[in-house]
Short mmCIF file of C-alpha atoms in Angstrom, two decimals:
data_model
loop_
_atom_site.label_atom_id
_atom_site.label_comp_id
_atom_site.label_asym_id
_atom_site.label_seq_id
_atom_site.Cartn_x
_atom_site.Cartn_y
_atom_site.Cartn_z
CA MET A 2 -0.21 26.92 34.83
CA ASN A 3 0.78 23.39 33.90
CA THR A 4 1.08 22.43 30.24
CA PRO A 5 0.32 19.03 28.74
CA PHE A 6 4.09 18.53 28.67
CA SER A 7 4.77 19.43 32.28
CA HIS A 8 5.64 15.79 33.00
CA ARG A 9 8.62 16.04 30.63
CA PRO A 10 11.81 14.86 32.35
CA GLY A 11 15.09 16.69 32.19
CA PRO A 12 16.20 20.24 33.02
CA ASP A 13 14.29 23.22 31.65
CA ASP A 14 17.08 25.75 31.35
CA HIS A 15 15.49 28.94 30.00
CA ALA A 16 18.92 30.50 29.68
CA ALA A 17 19.77 28.01 27.00
CA PRO A 18 18.77 28.58 23.38
CA PRO A 19 15.05 27.84 23.26
CA PRO A 20 15.07 25.14 20.56
CA GLY A 21 18.07 23.58 22.26
CA CYS A 22 19.64 21.01 20.05
CA PRO A 23 22.17 22.32 17.53
CA ALA A 24 22.62 25.68 19.22
CA HIS A 25 24.62 24.23 22.09
CA GLY A 26 28.31 24.87 21.63
CA LEU A 27 27.87 27.60 18.99
CA SER A 28 29.68 30.90 19.17
CA PRO A 29 27.98 34.10 20.40
CA HIS A 30 27.73 35.21 16.77
CA ASP A 31 25.95 31.99 15.85
CA MET A 32 23.74 32.31 18.90
CA SER A 33 22.72 35.76 17.75
CA ALA A 34 21.72 34.35 14.39
CA LEU A 35 19.73 31.56 16.01
CA SER A 36 17.90 33.97 18.31
CA GLY A 37 15.69 34.91 15.39
CA LEU A 38 13.94 31.56 15.67
CA ASN A 39 12.12 32.71 18.79
CA GLY A 40 12.01 36.43 18.36
CA THR A 41 14.33 39.06 16.95
CA ALA A 42 17.43 39.87 18.94
CA PRO A 43 17.87 43.52 19.95
CA GLY A 44 19.00 45.57 16.99
CA ALA A 45 18.77 42.61 14.59
CA THR A 46 16.49 41.86 11.67
CA ALA A 47 14.34 38.78 11.88
CA PRO A 48 15.48 36.15 9.38
CA THR A 49 13.09 35.09 6.70
CA GLY A 50 13.64 31.41 7.36
CA GLY A 51 13.12 30.66 3.69
CA PRO A 52 15.14 28.03 1.85
CA GLY A 53 16.91 30.67 -0.21
CA SER A 54 18.03 32.80 2.74
CA PRO A 55 21.22 32.23 4.76
CA ALA A 56 20.73 29.53 7.37
CA PRO A 57 21.00 30.65 11.02
CA GLY A 58 24.36 29.92 12.56
CA GLY A 59 25.68 28.51 9.32
CA LEU A 60 23.67 25.33 9.83
CA ARG A 61 22.57 23.32 6.84
CA ARG A 62 18.90 22.85 5.99
CA LEU A 63 17.22 19.50 5.39
CA TYR A 64 14.80 21.28 3.06
CA GLY A 65 15.22 23.60 0.11
CA PRO A 66 17.22 23.25 -3.12
CA GLU A 67 20.36 21.56 -1.76
CA ALA A 68 18.44 18.91 0.20
CA GLU A 69 16.01 18.28 -2.66
CA ASN A 70 18.54 18.06 -5.49
CA ASP A 71 21.35 16.11 -3.83
CA PRO A 72 20.47 14.70 -0.41
CA VAL A 73 23.33 12.20 -0.44
CA GLY A 74 25.80 14.98 -1.21
CA LEU A 75 24.37 17.00 1.65
CA TYR A 76 24.77 14.08 4.05
CA GLU A 77 28.41 13.73 3.09
CA LYS A 78 29.04 17.43 3.64
CA LEU A 79 27.48 17.13 7.08
CA ARG A 80 29.57 14.05 7.85
CA ALA A 81 32.75 15.87 6.85
CA GLU A 82 31.85 18.94 8.92
CA HIS A 83 30.44 17.35 12.06
CA GLY A 84 31.12 13.62 12.11
CA SER A 85 28.49 10.98 12.77
CA VAL A 86 25.92 13.36 14.32
CA ALA A 87 25.24 16.75 12.74
CA PRO A 88 23.15 19.82 13.64
CA VAL A 89 20.59 20.65 10.94
CA LEU A 90 17.49 22.75 10.35
CA LEU A 91 14.02 21.48 9.53
CA GLN A 92 11.26 23.45 7.79
CA GLY A 93 10.91 26.87 9.38
CA ASP A 94 14.56 26.64 10.46
CA VAL A 95 13.71 24.47 13.44
CA PRO A 96 16.95 22.92 14.78
CA ALA A 97 17.40 19.18 15.15
CA TRP A 98 20.16 16.56 15.09
CA LEU A 99 20.67 14.31 12.04
CA VAL A 100 22.32 11.02 12.97
CA LEU A 101 24.58 9.94 10.11
CA GLY A 102 26.58 7.05 11.55
CA HIS A 103 25.39 3.47 11.22
CA SER A 104 26.31 2.41 14.76
CA GLU A 105 25.00 5.68 16.20
CA ASN A 106 21.65 5.13 14.51
CA LEU A 107 21.48 1.59 15.84
CA HIS A 108 22.28 2.79 19.36
CA MET A 109 19.64 5.50 19.16
CA THR A 110 16.88 3.26 17.81
CA ARG A 111 17.70 0.44 20.25
CA THR A 112 17.89 2.57 23.40
CA PRO A 113 14.43 4.04 24.10
CA SER A 114 15.47 4.79 27.68
CA GLN A 115 17.75 7.51 26.27
CA PHE A 116 16.00 8.40 23.02
CA SER A 117 12.22 8.30 23.30
CA ARG A 118 9.62 8.20 20.55
CA ASP A 119 7.31 10.44 22.60
CA SER A 120 7.26 13.71 20.65
CA ARG A 121 5.74 15.56 23.61
CA ARG A 122 9.27 15.78 24.99
CA TRP A 123 10.31 18.14 22.18
CA ARG A 124 11.42 21.45 23.70
CA ALA A 125 10.61 23.28 20.48
CA LEU A 126 6.95 22.48 21.12
CA HIS A 127 7.13 24.00 24.59
CA ASP A 128 8.50 27.37 23.57
CA GLY A 129 6.45 27.83 20.40
CA THR A 130 9.29 27.36 17.94
CA VAL A 131 7.19 24.61 16.31
CA PRO A 132 3.58 25.81 15.88
CA PRO A 133 0.66 23.35 15.73
CA ASP A 134 0.25 23.98 11.98
CA HIS A 135 3.90 23.30 11.15
CA PRO A 136 4.22 21.53 7.75
CA LEU A 137 5.71 18.48 9.46
CA ALA A 138 2.91 18.28 12.03
CA PRO A 139 1.38 15.11 10.50
CA ILE A 140 4.70 13.39 11.18
CA PHE A 141 5.59 14.55 14.68
CA THR A 142 2.28 15.45 16.37
CA TRP A 143 1.79 13.01 19.23
CA GLN A 144 -0.95 10.46 18.67
CA PRO A 145 -2.10 7.46 20.72
CA ILE A 146 -0.23 4.99 18.55
CA CYS A 147 2.71 2.64 19.00
CA VAL A 148 5.07 4.89 17.01
CA PHE A 149 4.95 7.51 19.77
CA ALA A 150 4.97 5.09 22.71
CA ASP A 151 7.66 3.38 24.75
CA GLY A 152 7.66 0.57 27.28
CA ALA A 153 4.40 -1.13 28.25
CA ASP A 154 2.24 1.23 26.16
CA HIS A 155 4.32 0.43 23.11
CA GLU A 156 4.09 -3.32 23.72
CA ARG A 157 0.28 -3.16 24.06
CA LEU A 158 -0.29 -1.07 20.94
CA ARG A 159 2.34 -2.69 18.73
CA GLY A 160 1.12 -6.11 19.84
CA ALA A 161 -2.30 -5.31 18.39
CA VAL A 162 -0.69 -4.30 15.09
CA THR A 163 1.68 -7.27 14.79
CA ASP A 164 -1.03 -9.76 15.78
CA SER A 165 -3.33 -8.32 13.11
CA ILE A 166 -0.58 -8.35 10.48
CA ALA A 167 0.02 -12.02 11.29
CA ARG A 168 -3.60 -12.79 10.34
CA ILE A 169 -3.22 -11.48 6.80
CA ASP A 170 -3.58 -14.20 4.16
CA HIS A 171 -0.43 -13.60 2.12
CA ARG A 172 -1.50 -15.95 -0.67
CA GLY A 173 -4.81 -14.15 -1.00
CA VAL A 174 -3.02 -10.80 -0.93
CA ARG A 175 -0.78 -11.89 -3.80
CA ARG A 176 -3.85 -12.70 -5.88
CA TYR A 177 -5.14 -9.18 -5.25
CA ILE A 178 -1.75 -7.71 -6.12
CA ASN A 179 -1.64 -9.67 -9.37
CA ARG A 180 -5.18 -8.67 -10.33
CA TYR A 181 -4.68 -4.99 -9.48
CA SER A 182 -1.34 -4.94 -11.31
CA ASN A 183 -2.96 -6.25 -14.46
CA ARG A 184 -5.84 -3.80 -14.11
CA LEU A 185 -3.33 -0.95 -14.04
CA VAL A 186 -1.42 -2.34 -17.02
CA ASN A 187 -4.69 -2.63 -18.95
CA ASP A 188 -5.11 1.13 -18.61
CA PHE A 189 -1.98 1.89 -20.65
CA CYS A 190 -0.90 -1.30 -22.44
CA GLN A 191 -2.31 -0.11 -25.80
CA ASP A 192 -0.44 3.21 -25.65
CA GLY A 193 3.10 1.87 -26.13
CA ARG A 194 4.35 4.40 -23.61
CA THR A 195 3.70 5.12 -19.93
CA ASP A 196 5.03 6.63 -16.75
CA LEU A 197 5.78 3.68 -14.46
CA VAL A 198 5.65 5.90 -11.38
CA GLY A 199 2.47 7.87 -11.98
CA ARG A 200 0.47 5.04 -13.58
CA PHE A 201 1.78 1.99 -11.74
CA ALA A 202 4.01 2.46 -8.68
CA GLU A 203 1.87 5.20 -7.11
CA HIS A 204 -1.39 3.30 -7.47
CA LEU A 205 -0.71 -0.39 -6.85
CA PRO A 206 0.24 -0.11 -3.13
CA MET A 207 -2.83 2.01 -2.32
CA MET A 208 -5.16 -0.38 -4.14
CA VAL A 209 -3.74 -3.32 -2.20
CA MET A 210 -3.57 -1.59 1.18
CA ALA A 211 -7.15 -0.30 0.88
CA GLN A 212 -8.22 -3.90 0.27
CA ILE A 213 -6.19 -5.26 3.21
CA ILE A 214 -7.42 -2.59 5.61
CA GLY A 215 -11.02 -3.04 4.54
CA MET A 216 -11.96 0.05 2.54
CA PRO A 217 -11.54 -0.73 -1.17
CA GLU A 218 -14.49 1.59 -1.88
CA GLU A 219 -12.44 4.54 -0.61
CA TYR A 220 -9.69 4.04 -3.19
CA ASN A 221 -9.49 6.96 -5.61
CA GLU A 222 -6.98 9.42 -7.03
CA ARG A 223 -7.59 11.86 -4.16
CA LEU A 224 -6.62 9.24 -1.58
CA VAL A 225 -3.46 8.42 -3.52
CA GLN A 226 -2.35 12.04 -3.74
CA ALA A 227 -3.29 12.81 -0.13
CA ALA A 228 -1.20 9.86 1.07
CA ARG A 229 1.83 11.14 -0.85
CA ASP A 230 1.32 14.76 0.20
CA MET A 231 0.76 14.40 3.93
CA ILE A 232 4.34 13.43 4.81
CA LYS A 233 6.09 15.92 2.52
CA GLY A 234 5.93 18.94 4.78
CA THR A 235 3.94 20.92 2.19
CA ALA A 236 1.47 23.73 2.82
CA THR A 237 -1.37 21.26 2.14
CA ALA A 238 0.00 18.41 4.29
CA ASN A 239 -2.43 19.00 7.14
CA GLU A 240 -5.40 19.14 4.77
CA SER A 241 -4.30 15.86 3.16
CA ASN A 242 -3.92 14.29 6.59
CA ALA A 243 -7.47 15.32 7.47
CA TYR A 244 -8.79 13.73 4.27
CA VAL A 245 -7.09 10.39 5.01
CA MET A 246 -8.20 10.40 8.65
CA ALA A 247 -11.82 11.11 7.71
CA ALA A 248 -11.87 7.98 5.52
CA LEU A 249 -10.34 5.87 8.31
CA ILE A 250 -12.72 7.18 10.98
CA ARG A 251 -15.65 6.23 8.76
CA LEU A 252 -14.17 2.76 8.39
CA VAL A 253 -13.78 2.24 12.14
CA LYS A 254 -17.42 3.21 12.74
CA ARG A 255 -18.54 0.70 10.10
CA ARG A 256 -16.43 -2.09 11.60
CA ARG A 257 -17.72 -1.46 15.12
CA ALA A 258 -21.21 -2.00 13.73
CA VAL A 259 -20.51 -4.70 11.13
CA PRO A 260 -17.27 -6.71 11.52
CA GLU A 261 -15.58 -8.15 8.44
CA GLU A 262 -12.50 -10.27 7.76
CA ASP A 263 -10.08 -7.37 7.38
CA PHE A 264 -7.30 -5.54 9.19
CA ALA A 265 -9.61 -2.85 10.59
CA THR A 266 -11.87 -5.43 12.22
CA TRP A 267 -8.94 -7.28 13.73
CA LEU A 268 -7.71 -4.08 15.38
CA VAL A 269 -11.20 -3.23 16.59
CA GLU A 270 -11.66 -6.67 18.14
CA HIS A 271 -8.12 -7.14 19.49
CA LYS A 272 -7.78 -8.09 23.14
CA ALA A 273 -5.68 -4.96 23.74
CA GLY A 274 -8.97 -3.04 23.75
CA LEU A 275 -8.02 -0.17 21.45
CA THR A 276 -10.30 2.85 21.41
CA ASP A 277 -11.80 4.11 18.16
CA ASP A 278 -9.19 6.86 18.08
CA GLU A 279 -6.36 4.37 18.62
CA VAL A 280 -7.70 2.09 15.90
CA SER A 281 -8.07 4.87 13.32
CA GLN A 282 -4.63 6.28 14.12
CA HIS A 283 -3.00 2.86 13.75
CA LEU A 284 -4.81 2.29 10.48
CA ARG A 285 -3.32 5.54 9.23
CA LEU A 286 0.13 4.45 10.42
CA VAL A 287 -0.07 1.12 8.60
CA LEU A 288 -1.64 2.61 5.47
CA ILE A 289 0.80 5.47 5.01
CA ALA A 290 3.97 3.65 6.09
CA ALA A 291 3.25 0.67 3.84
CA TYR A 292 2.08 2.86 0.96
CA GLU A 293 4.90 5.37 0.80
CA THR A 294 7.72 2.89 1.29
CA THR A 295 6.32 0.48 -1.28
CA VAL A 296 5.77 3.18 -3.92
CA ASN A 297 9.39 4.20 -3.59
CA LEU A 298 10.63 0.59 -3.50
CA ILE A 299 8.79 -0.28 -6.73
CA ALA A 300 9.94 2.89 -8.47
CA ASN A 301 13.56 2.48 -7.36
CA ALA A 302 13.68 -1.19 -8.33
CA LEU A 303 12.25 -0.51 -11.78
CA ARG A 304 14.63 2.40 -12.32
CA MET A 305 17.62 0.24 -11.41
CA VAL A 306 16.39 -2.49 -13.75
CA LEU A 307 16.18 -0.02 -16.65
CA THR A 308 19.18 2.22 -15.98
CA ASP A 309 21.88 0.91 -13.67
CA PRO A 310 24.69 -0.87 -15.60
CA ARG A 311 26.40 -2.08 -12.40
CA PHE A 312 23.17 -3.50 -11.04
CA ARG A 313 22.38 -5.13 -14.39
CA ALA A 314 25.90 -6.51 -14.91
CA GLN A 315 26.05 -8.17 -11.49
CA LEU A 316 22.72 -9.87 -12.11
CA SER A 317 23.43 -10.82 -15.71
CA GLY A 318 26.84 -12.22 -14.80
CA GLY A 319 25.39 -14.31 -12.00
CA HIS A 320 27.33 -12.46 -9.32
CA MET A 321 24.16 -11.48 -7.47
CA THR A 322 20.87 -13.30 -6.96
CA LEU A 323 17.65 -11.34 -7.16
CA PRO A 324 16.92 -11.54 -3.42
CA GLU A 325 20.36 -10.05 -2.93
CA ALA A 326 19.54 -7.43 -5.53
CA VAL A 327 16.52 -6.40 -3.50
CA GLU A 328 18.70 -5.92 -0.45
CA GLN A 329 21.17 -3.97 -2.58
CA THR A 330 18.34 -1.62 -3.55
CA LEU A 331 17.45 -1.18 0.11
CA TRP A 332 21.07 -0.36 0.89
CA ASP A 333 21.58 2.06 -2.00
CA GLU A 334 18.14 3.68 -2.30
CA PRO A 335 16.06 3.03 0.82
CA PRO A 336 12.37 3.98 0.48
CA PHE A 337 12.71 6.40 3.41
CA THR A 338 15.90 8.47 3.59
CA THR A 339 15.24 9.82 7.10
CA ILE A 340 12.70 9.44 9.88
CA LEU A 341 11.75 12.09 12.42
CA GLY A 342 12.29 11.27 15.14
CA ARG A 343 13.61 10.53 18.53
CA TRP A 344 13.66 12.91 21.49
CA ALA A 345 16.34 12.91 24.15
CA VAL A 346 15.03 11.81 27.55
CA GLY A 347 17.86 13.59 29.37
CA ASP A 348 21.21 15.22 28.73
CA THR A 349 23.47 12.73 26.97
CA GLU A 350 26.15 12.34 24.32
CA LEU A 351 25.94 10.74 20.89
CA GLY A 352 28.62 10.67 18.23
CA GLY A 353 30.73 13.18 20.17
CA GLN A 354 27.88 15.72 20.34
CA ARG A 355 26.27 16.98 23.54
CA ILE A 356 22.56 16.25 23.28
CA LYS A 357 20.22 18.12 25.64
CA ALA A 358 16.99 16.81 27.12
CA GLY A 359 14.15 17.46 24.72
CA ASP A 360 16.34 17.72 21.62
CA ALA A 361 14.94 16.23 18.42
CA LEU A 362 16.95 13.60 16.57
CA ILE A 363 16.43 12.23 13.06
CA VAL A 364 17.15 8.65 12.04
CA GLY A 365 19.46 9.07 9.04
CA ILE A 366 18.65 5.90 7.10
CA ALA A 367 20.26 6.75 3.76
CA ALA A 368 23.30 8.34 5.40
CA ALA A 369 23.82 5.35 7.70
CA ASN A 370 23.58 2.95 4.77
CA VAL A 371 26.60 4.62 3.13
CA ASP A 372 28.58 5.14 6.34
CA PRO A 373 32.21 4.48 5.35
CA VAL A 374 32.70 2.59 8.61
CA VAL A 375 30.37 -0.18 7.39
CA ARG A 376 30.69 0.42 3.62
CA PRO A 377 34.21 1.55 2.74
CA ASP A 378 33.59 0.54 -0.89
CA LEU A 379 30.19 1.68 -2.14
CA ASP A 380 30.66 -0.21 -5.41
CA ALA A 381 30.82 -3.54 -3.60
CA HIS A 382 27.50 -5.33 -3.42
CA MET A 383 26.14 -6.38 -0.03
CA GLN A 384 25.48 -10.06 -0.67
CA GLY A 385 23.68 -11.72 2.21
CA ASN A 386 23.90 -8.56 4.33
CA ARG A 387 20.61 -7.30 5.78
CA ALA A 388 22.15 -4.85 8.23
CA HIS A 389 20.76 -1.87 6.32
CA LEU A 390 18.42 0.50 8.14
CA ALA A 391 15.79 0.71 5.40
CA PHE A 392 13.15 -0.44 7.90
CA SER A 393 14.73 1.39 10.87
CA GLY A 394 15.74 -0.73 13.88
CA GLY A 395 15.12 -1.57 17.49
CA PRO A 396 11.65 -2.00 19.00
CA HIS A 397 10.16 0.36 16.38
CA GLU A 398 11.46 -1.50 13.34
CA CYS A 399 8.78 -1.70 10.64
CA PRO A 400 6.52 -4.70 11.42
CA GLY A 401 4.91 -4.82 7.97
CA GLN A 402 7.97 -4.97 5.75
CA ASP A 403 6.99 -8.38 4.35
CA ILE A 404 3.73 -6.94 2.98
CA GLY A 405 5.68 -4.20 1.23
CA ARG A 406 8.05 -6.73 -0.27
CA ALA A 407 5.10 -8.84 -1.47
CA ILE A 408 3.46 -5.88 -3.19
CA ALA A 409 6.74 -4.89 -4.83
CA ASP A 410 7.92 -8.27 -6.08
CA THR A 411 4.49 -9.56 -7.16
CA GLY A 412 3.61 -6.27 -8.84
CA ILE A 413 6.90 -6.03 -10.71
CA ASP A 414 6.60 -9.64 -11.80
CA ALA A 415 3.07 -9.06 -13.15
CA LEU A 416 4.17 -5.89 -14.95
CA LEU A 417 7.08 -7.59 -16.66
CA MET A 418 4.99 -10.61 -17.65
CA ARG A 419 2.70 -8.25 -19.53
CA LEU A 420 5.34 -5.87 -20.90
CA PRO A 421 8.57 -7.85 -21.29
CA ASP A 422 10.12 -5.31 -23.66
CA LEU A 423 10.04 -2.26 -21.38
CA GLN A 424 12.72 0.31 -22.15
CA LEU A 425 13.54 3.67 -20.63
CA ALA A 426 12.00 6.36 -22.85
CA VAL A 427 14.41 9.17 -21.95
CA ASP A 428 18.04 9.61 -21.10
CA GLU A 429 18.68 8.69 -17.48
CA ARG A 430 19.93 12.22 -16.84
CA GLU A 431 16.46 13.55 -17.62
CA LEU A 432 14.82 11.69 -14.73
CA ARG A 433 13.46 14.09 -12.12
CA TYR A 434 13.32 13.66 -8.36
CA SER A 435 11.46 15.36 -5.54
CA GLY A 436 13.24 15.69 -2.22
CA GLN A 437 11.41 15.79 1.08
CA LEU A 438 12.54 15.21 4.63
CA MET A 439 11.67 11.52 4.60
CA SER A 440 12.32 10.46 1.02
CA HIS A 441 13.96 11.25 -2.30
CA GLN A 442 11.20 10.34 -4.72
CA LEU A 443 11.49 9.52 -8.38
CA MET A 444 8.78 11.68 -9.94
CA GLU A 445 8.51 9.94 -13.31
CA LEU A 446 9.90 6.85 -15.00
CA PRO A 447 8.92 7.14 -18.70
CA ALA A 448 9.05 3.80 -20.49
CA THR A 449 8.18 2.46 -23.92
CA PHE A 450 7.07 -0.95 -25.13
CA ALA A 451 5.24 -2.58 -28.03
CA PRO A 452 1.50 -1.83 -27.72
CA ARG A 453 -0.64 -4.75 -26.58
CA PRO A 454 -4.38 -5.31 -26.14
CA PRO A 455 -5.91 -5.38 -22.64
CA GLN A 456 -6.31 -8.75 -20.96
CA ASP A 457 -9.38 -10.17 -19.30
CA ILE A 458 -8.93 -9.87 -15.54
CA THR A 459 -12.41 -11.06 -14.64
CA GLY A 460 -12.33 -14.61 -15.94
CA HIS A 461 -10.99 -17.59 -14.02
CA PRO A 462 -7.26 -18.01 -14.72
CA SER A 463 -6.35 -20.77 -17.12
CA PRO A 464 -4.25 -23.55 -15.55
CA THR A 465 -2.06 -23.70 -18.66
CA ALA A 466 -1.63 -19.98 -19.17
CA ALA A 467 1.39 -19.76 -16.90
CA VAL A 468 3.29 -22.30 -18.98
CA ASN A 469 3.47 -20.16 -22.11
CA ARG A 470 5.52 -17.33 -20.63
CA PRO A 471 7.31 -14.62 -22.62
CA GLN A 472 11.08 -14.62 -22.79
CA TRP A 473 12.04 -11.45 -20.97
CA GLN A 474 15.06 -9.38 -21.92
CA VAL A 475 16.39 -6.01 -20.81
CA GLU A 476 17.78 -3.57 -23.32
CA SER A 477 19.60 -0.39 -22.38
CA PRO A 478 18.23 2.85 -23.81
CA ARG A 479 19.64 3.84 -27.18
CA PRO A 480 22.46 6.40 -27.08
CA ARG A 481 21.22 9.97 -27.24
CA SER A 482 23.56 10.63 -30.14
CA ALA A 483 21.58 8.30 -32.41
CA PRO A 484 18.69 10.43 -33.75
CA SER A 485 16.87 7.53 -35.36
CA SER A 486 16.28 5.86 -32.00
CA THR A 487 15.96 8.84 -29.69
CA PRO A 488 12.42 9.17 -28.31
CA SER A 489 10.98 12.64 -28.23
CA ALA A 490 8.54 13.97 -25.68
CA GLY A 491 5.72 13.85 -28.18
CA GLY A 492 6.97 10.89 -30.22
CA THR A 493 4.90 7.89 -31.14
CA ALA A 494 5.38 4.49 -29.59
CA THR A 495 7.13 3.35 -32.76
CA GLU A 496 9.58 6.24 -32.56
CA ALA A 497 10.26 5.67 -28.88
CA ALA A 498 10.61 1.90 -29.13
CA PRO A 499 11.64 0.98 -32.68
CA ALA A 500 11.06 -2.71 -32.13
CA ALA A 501 10.18 -5.16 -29.44
CA THR A 502 12.89 -7.55 -28.41
CA ALA A 503 13.20 -10.44 -30.79
CA THR A 504 12.72 -12.96 -28.00
CA ALA A 505 9.42 -11.51 -26.79
CA ASP A 506 6.20 -13.28 -27.68
CA ALA A 507 4.18 -11.50 -30.34
CA PRO A 508 1.23 -9.55 -28.87
CA ASP A 509 -2.26 -10.93 -29.26
CA ALA A 510 -4.29 -9.85 -32.23
CA PRO A 511 -6.13 -6.53 -31.75
CA GLY A 512 -9.47 -6.83 -30.07
CA THR A 513 -8.78 -10.13 -28.34
CA ALA A 514 -8.82 -10.51 -24.58
CA THR A 515 -6.92 -13.34 -22.95
CA SER A 516 -7.14 -14.66 -19.43
CA ILE A 517 -4.20 -13.79 -17.20
CA PRO A 518 -2.49 -16.39 -15.05
CA GLU A 519 -2.68 -15.95 -11.29
CA GLN A 520 0.50 -14.99 -9.52
CA ARG A 521 2.56 -18.06 -8.77
CA THR A 522 2.46 -18.83 -5.07
CA ASP A 523 4.39 -22.06 -4.78
CA SER A 524 7.63 -20.29 -3.78
CA GLY A 525 6.46 -16.81 -2.77
CA PRO A 526 8.81 -13.86 -3.25
CA GLN A 527 11.72 -16.05 -4.28
CA ARG A 528 9.76 -17.42 -7.24
CA ALA A 529 8.75 -13.92 -8.33
CA TRP A 530 12.30 -12.65 -8.23
CA GLN A 531 13.53 -15.76 -10.06
CA ALA A 532 11.10 -14.84 -12.83
CA LEU A 533 12.59 -11.36 -12.92
CA SER A 534 16.05 -12.94 -13.08
CA ARG A 535 15.04 -14.96 -16.13
CA TRP A 536 13.71 -11.80 -17.74
CA TRP A 537 16.91 -9.98 -16.88
CA ASN A 538 19.19 -12.66 -18.30
CA GLY A 539 17.00 -13.24 -21.35
CA ASP A 540 16.64 -16.94 -20.61
#
């Protein structure tokens, strides 16, 4: 009986270890350990496969405590043990290859004839090692979208996406970003304390992307949490994926009946003739990719602003411009740390490792960005260098990265205009992270500021409002050894932030509501980051 994957090229050697990839070249002892992935070897006990149990064959896991707490440290261990391409285990102890080298990642992403994006080639799917309900299924399950296509199919589908992205009114989008940013700030500006991740970074990208796609009425907390959950490989990832897809399917049906000026309509009406399924799947791709990366970019940029002395010193001393600082963030803390995946079209070699047909490979973005071959000195900034892999590479490089940048820089600018005296509310060592396969997420970024009244975001912006701007200034958190200035978990705003910076404008009188200026659009992202530079330098 033929399977849906019977067209898969390459040898189907059943004598080889069923999952294939990292098992090749292992000792008989290691092979015995790996045999538990597809059934217990004679006389052996089936491994639990849990993150706390010994890994089969001594391989390192890309999930569990080590991967979650110190992914960069794990990458360096793998580099030391295996070189630029390392065997690893995914959830459920499914073997794969993690590509660590910068040049190896570029070769893999730029050579689809050797390393395909078609996940139906994965041998682990053929033999049952990866079940349909695997926690990473929302990431790797084949769908009729450009991410899983090569050649002519990829050109047709990606062309529809890039053409539709090109129709987005960036100036109009920046107005939405500015308005939504101020709406979010209004929700906590009177408190004097907030979590910049949970109450700003996590919500702004979804508000904007729902507007761009054409479903602002679907925006709610459930959509935000589902979008974050579905790519984490959790037990509820598939349920979250179903929730997001249901909203997108409803949108496609509405746009078939009643077209509007939005991204969904442009995909529906594109000359490529996408089916309803193709449209909804591409909407999910754009929504989730833009959302997750932008959440992490905003959170990482704000954390570096508030905590990183090197980052702050280079900016304050004029050794780095803000556009360069953005690229530095993308080098040091890319929004996605890894991307699954590529699948070997045939037997080949990469980074000195023998790769078998059907093996899964992972784009190691964060590891490649710190490859000592391209970055022998990690303390040196990367001025003018955009060779990072934060947006992947090759024909599948992220087509919507400019939208993500716009949301990040405009949103941060609006936040700092409203709250120029933001300070970190805890010691940097208390910041908590959550590690998943694709990202190392900052869970919270507690900050304090002088309480301010909400601003009117409904009135027409005043043409003179933008002239009277606050003088922004960054202050490092007070030393933990100084009790009088150490914020406590339940402390008041006054305790957490003893005083606003002397150069900040005094807040409006209680009960007043002032009109906010629209986001400046005369110079786009550069103007926004120049504003952040002025804030940083206290000019």
